[in-house]
């Protein structure tokens, strides 16, 4: 993780777990990780893959970007591009995130920019992931292949898609140019 301190991520996860009256073991089991790893994350002792944090957040019914955002919650937040937080995540694993807005943990939408790592730098295999929210994407720059429910769709600058996050999906690089994807995670009602 680059711009956010690990202990702040851990504090938010611990707060949400306690609010849900869940044990570490219950959340670890629901997230398909070890209790030891969850403990280390909560105590700020280790970084974790975005996919792992996403599963933890799903288990706790909270948004991933709330956990990753280290700003205090406010009614309105204006983020000038020059002041926006750095990317979060490990580019060699295929992507990193740029959080666009500080939103409440209880809001129903999470806007981010996903930076899809160029093909030659991407070490991630084609293992898909799922989450509980719907997802809207708009290709700001470059192109990706959206692997969704076993099928690939080529998406280029200006293209968009809306899909259920509960189906297996992944953004794949097409070439050696980074792609930028505006992504909004939307809670299902």
Coordinates of C-alpha atoms in Angstrom, one line a residue:
X1 CA 0.0 0.0 0.0
X2 CA 1.4 3.4 -0.9
X3 CA -0.4 6.4 0.5
X4 CA -2.5 5.1 3.3
X5 CA -1.1 3.9 6.6
X6 CA -1.7 0.2 7.3
X7 CA -2.8 0.8 10.8
X8 CA -5.7 3.0 9.6
X9 CA -7.0 0.3 7.3
X10 CA -6.8 -2.1 10.3
X11 CA -8.6 0.2 12.6
X12 CA -11.5 0.6 10.2
X13 CA -11.8 -3.1 9.7
X14 CA -11.7 -3.8 13.4
X15 CA -14.3 -1.0 14.0
X16 CA -16.6 -2.5 11.4
X17 CA -16.1 -6.1 12.7
X18 CA -16.9 -5.0 16.3
X19 CA -20.0 -3.0 15.1
X20 CA -21.2 -6.2 13.5
X21 CA -20.6 -8.1 16.8
X22 CA -18.5 -10.6 14.9
X23 CA -15.4 -12.5 16.0
X24 CA -12.2 -12.5 14.0
X25 CA -12.7 -16.1 13.2
X26 CA -16.2 -15.5 11.8
X27 CA -15.0 -12.8 9.5
X28 CA -11.9 -14.7 8.5
X29 CA -14.0 -17.8 7.7
X30 CA -16.5 -15.7 5.7
X31 CA -13.6 -14.0 3.8
X32 CA -11.7 -17.3 3.2
X33 CA -8.6 -16.2 5.0
X34 CA -6.9 -17.2 8.2
X35 CA -7.7 -15.7 11.5
X36 CA -4.0 -14.9 11.8
X37 CA -4.0 -12.9 8.6
X38 CA -7.1 -10.9 9.7
X39 CA -5.4 -10.2 13.0
X40 CA -2.3 -8.9 11.3
X41 CA -4.4 -6.7 9.0
X42 CA -6.4 -5.3 11.9
X43 CA -3.2 -4.5 13.8
X44 CA -1.6 -2.8 10.9
X45 CA 1.2 -5.4 10.7
X46 CA 0.8 -6.4 7.1
X47 CA -0.5 -5.2 3.7
X48 CA -3.0 -7.3 1.9
X49 CA -4.1 -7.7 -1.7
X50 CA -7.1 -5.6 -2.8
X51 CA -9.0 -8.8 -3.5
X52 CA -8.5 -10.0 0.1
X53 CA -9.6 -6.6 1.5
X54 CA -12.6 -6.7 -0.8
X55 CA -13.7 -10.1 0.6
X56 CA -13.2 -8.8 4.1
X57 CA -15.3 -5.7 3.3
X58 CA -18.0 -7.8 1.8
X59 CA -18.1 -9.9 4.9
X60 CA -18.5 -6.8 7.0
X61 CA -21.0 -5.1 4.7
X62 CA -18.8 -2.1 4.1
X63 CA -17.3 -0.4 1.1
X64 CA -13.7 -1.2 0.1
X65 CA -13.0 2.4 -0.7
X66 CA -14.1 3.6 2.8
X67 CA -11.5 1.3 4.3
X68 CA -8.8 2.5 1.9
X69 CA -9.6 6.2 2.3
X70 CA -7.8 7.9 5.2
X71 CA -9.8 11.2 5.1
X72 CA -12.3 12.1 7.7
X73 CA -16.0 11.8 6.6
X74 CA -17.7 15.0 5.5
X75 CA -21.0 16.0 3.9
X76 CA -19.1 17.4 0.8
X77 CA -15.6 16.7 -0.4
X78 CA -14.0 18.5 -3.2
X79 CA -10.7 16.9 -4.3
X80 CA -8.5 18.8 -6.7
X81 CA -6.6 16.5 -8.9
X82 CA -3.3 17.8 -7.5
X83 CA -4.4 16.9 -4.0
X84 CA -6.0 13.5 -4.7
X85 CA -4.4 10.6 -2.8
X86 CA -1.9 8.4 -4.5
X87 CA -2.7 5.1 -6.0
X88 CA -3.4 2.2 -3.7
X89 CA -2.5 -1.4 -4.5
X90 CA 0.2 -3.4 -6.2
X91 CA 0.6 -2.6 -9.9
X92 CA 2.4 -5.9 -10.5
X93 CA -0.8 -7.7 -9.5
X94 CA -2.7 -6.1 -12.4
X95 CA -4.2 -2.9 -11.0
X96 CA -4.1 -0.1 -8.6
X97 CA -6.8 2.3 -7.4
X98 CA -7.2 6.0 -7.1
X99 CA -10.0 7.0 -4.8
X100 CA -12.1 9.9 -6.2
X101 CA -14.3 10.8 -3.2
X102 CA -14.4 10.4 0.5
X103 CA -17.8 8.9 1.1
X104 CA -19.5 7.6 4.2
X105 CA -19.3 3.9 4.9
X106 CA -23.1 3.8 4.6
X107 CA -23.4 5.4 1.2
X108 CA -24.4 3.3 -1.8
X109 CA -21.8 4.3 -4.3
X110 CA -18.0 4.2 -4.5
X111 CA -16.2 6.1 -7.3
X112 CA -12.6 5.1 -8.1
X113 CA -10.2 5.1 -11.0
X114 CA -8.7 1.7 -11.6
X115 CA -5.3 1.8 -13.3
X116 CA -4.9 -1.4 -15.3
X117 CA -1.3 -2.4 -15.4
X118 CA 0.4 -2.7 -18.9
X119 CA 0.5 -6.3 -20.1
X120 CA 4.3 -6.6 -19.8
X121 CA 4.3 -5.6 -16.1
X122 CA 1.2 -7.5 -15.1
X123 CA 2.1 -10.6 -13.0
X124 CA -1.5 -11.5 -12.2
X125 CA -3.1 -14.6 -13.7
X126 CA -6.6 -14.6 -15.0
X127 CA -8.1 -15.5 -11.6
X128 CA -11.4 -13.6 -11.4
X129 CA -13.0 -12.2 -8.3
X130 CA -16.5 -11.3 -7.1
X131 CA -18.1 -8.9 -4.7
X132 CA -21.6 -8.0 -3.5
X133 CA -22.0 -4.7 -5.3
X134 CA -23.0 -3.9 -8.9
X135 CA -20.3 -2.2 -10.9
X136 CA -20.4 0.5 -13.5
X137 CA -17.2 1.1 -15.6
X138 CA -16.3 3.7 -18.1
X139 CA -13.0 3.5 -20.0
X140 CA -11.3 6.9 -19.6
X141 CA -8.0 5.9 -21.4
X142 CA -6.7 2.9 -23.3
X143 CA -8.4 -0.4 -23.6
X144 CA -9.1 -3.5 -21.6
X145 CA -10.7 -6.9 -22.0
X146 CA -13.4 -7.3 -19.4
X147 CA -13.5 -11.0 -18.5
X148 CA -17.0 -11.5 -17.2
X149 CA -18.7 -14.7 -16.4
X150 CA -16.3 -16.7 -18.6
X151 CA -16.6 -14.3 -21.7
X152 CA -14.2 -11.6 -22.8
X153 CA -15.4 -8.2 -24.0
X154 CA -13.0 -5.7 -25.6
X155 CA -13.7 -2.2 -24.2
X156 CA -12.0 0.9 -25.5
X157 CA -11.9 4.6 -24.6
X158 CA -15.4 5.9 -24.2
X159 CA -17.0 2.4 -23.8
X160 CA -18.9 1.5 -20.6
X161 CA -20.4 -1.5 -18.9
X162 CA -22.7 -2.2 -16.0
X163 CA -22.7 -5.6 -14.4
X164 CA -23.4 -7.7 -11.3
X165 CA -20.2 -7.9 -9.2
X166 CA -21.4 -11.3 -7.9
X167 CA -20.4 -12.9 -11.2
X168 CA -16.7 -13.7 -11.7
X169 CA -14.9 -10.8 -13.4
X170 CA -11.5 -9.2 -14.1
X171 CA -10.0 -6.3 -16.1
X172 CA -7.3 -7.6 -18.4
X173 CA -4.6 -5.5 -20.1
X174 CA -4.7 -5.5 -23.9
X175 CA -1.3 -4.0 -24.6
X176 CA 1.7 -2.3 -22.9
X177 CA -0.3 0.9 -22.3
X178 CA -1.9 1.5 -18.9
X179 CA -5.6 1.8 -19.1
X180 CA -7.7 4.0 -16.8
X181 CA -11.2 2.9 -15.9
X182 CA -13.7 5.0 -13.9
X183 CA -15.4 2.4 -11.7
X184 CA -18.4 2.9 -9.5
X185 CA -19.3 0.2 -7.0
X186 CA -23.0 0.4 -6.3
X187 CA -24.8 -1.3 -3.4
X188 CA -27.6 -3.6 -4.5
X189 CA -30.9 -2.6 -2.8

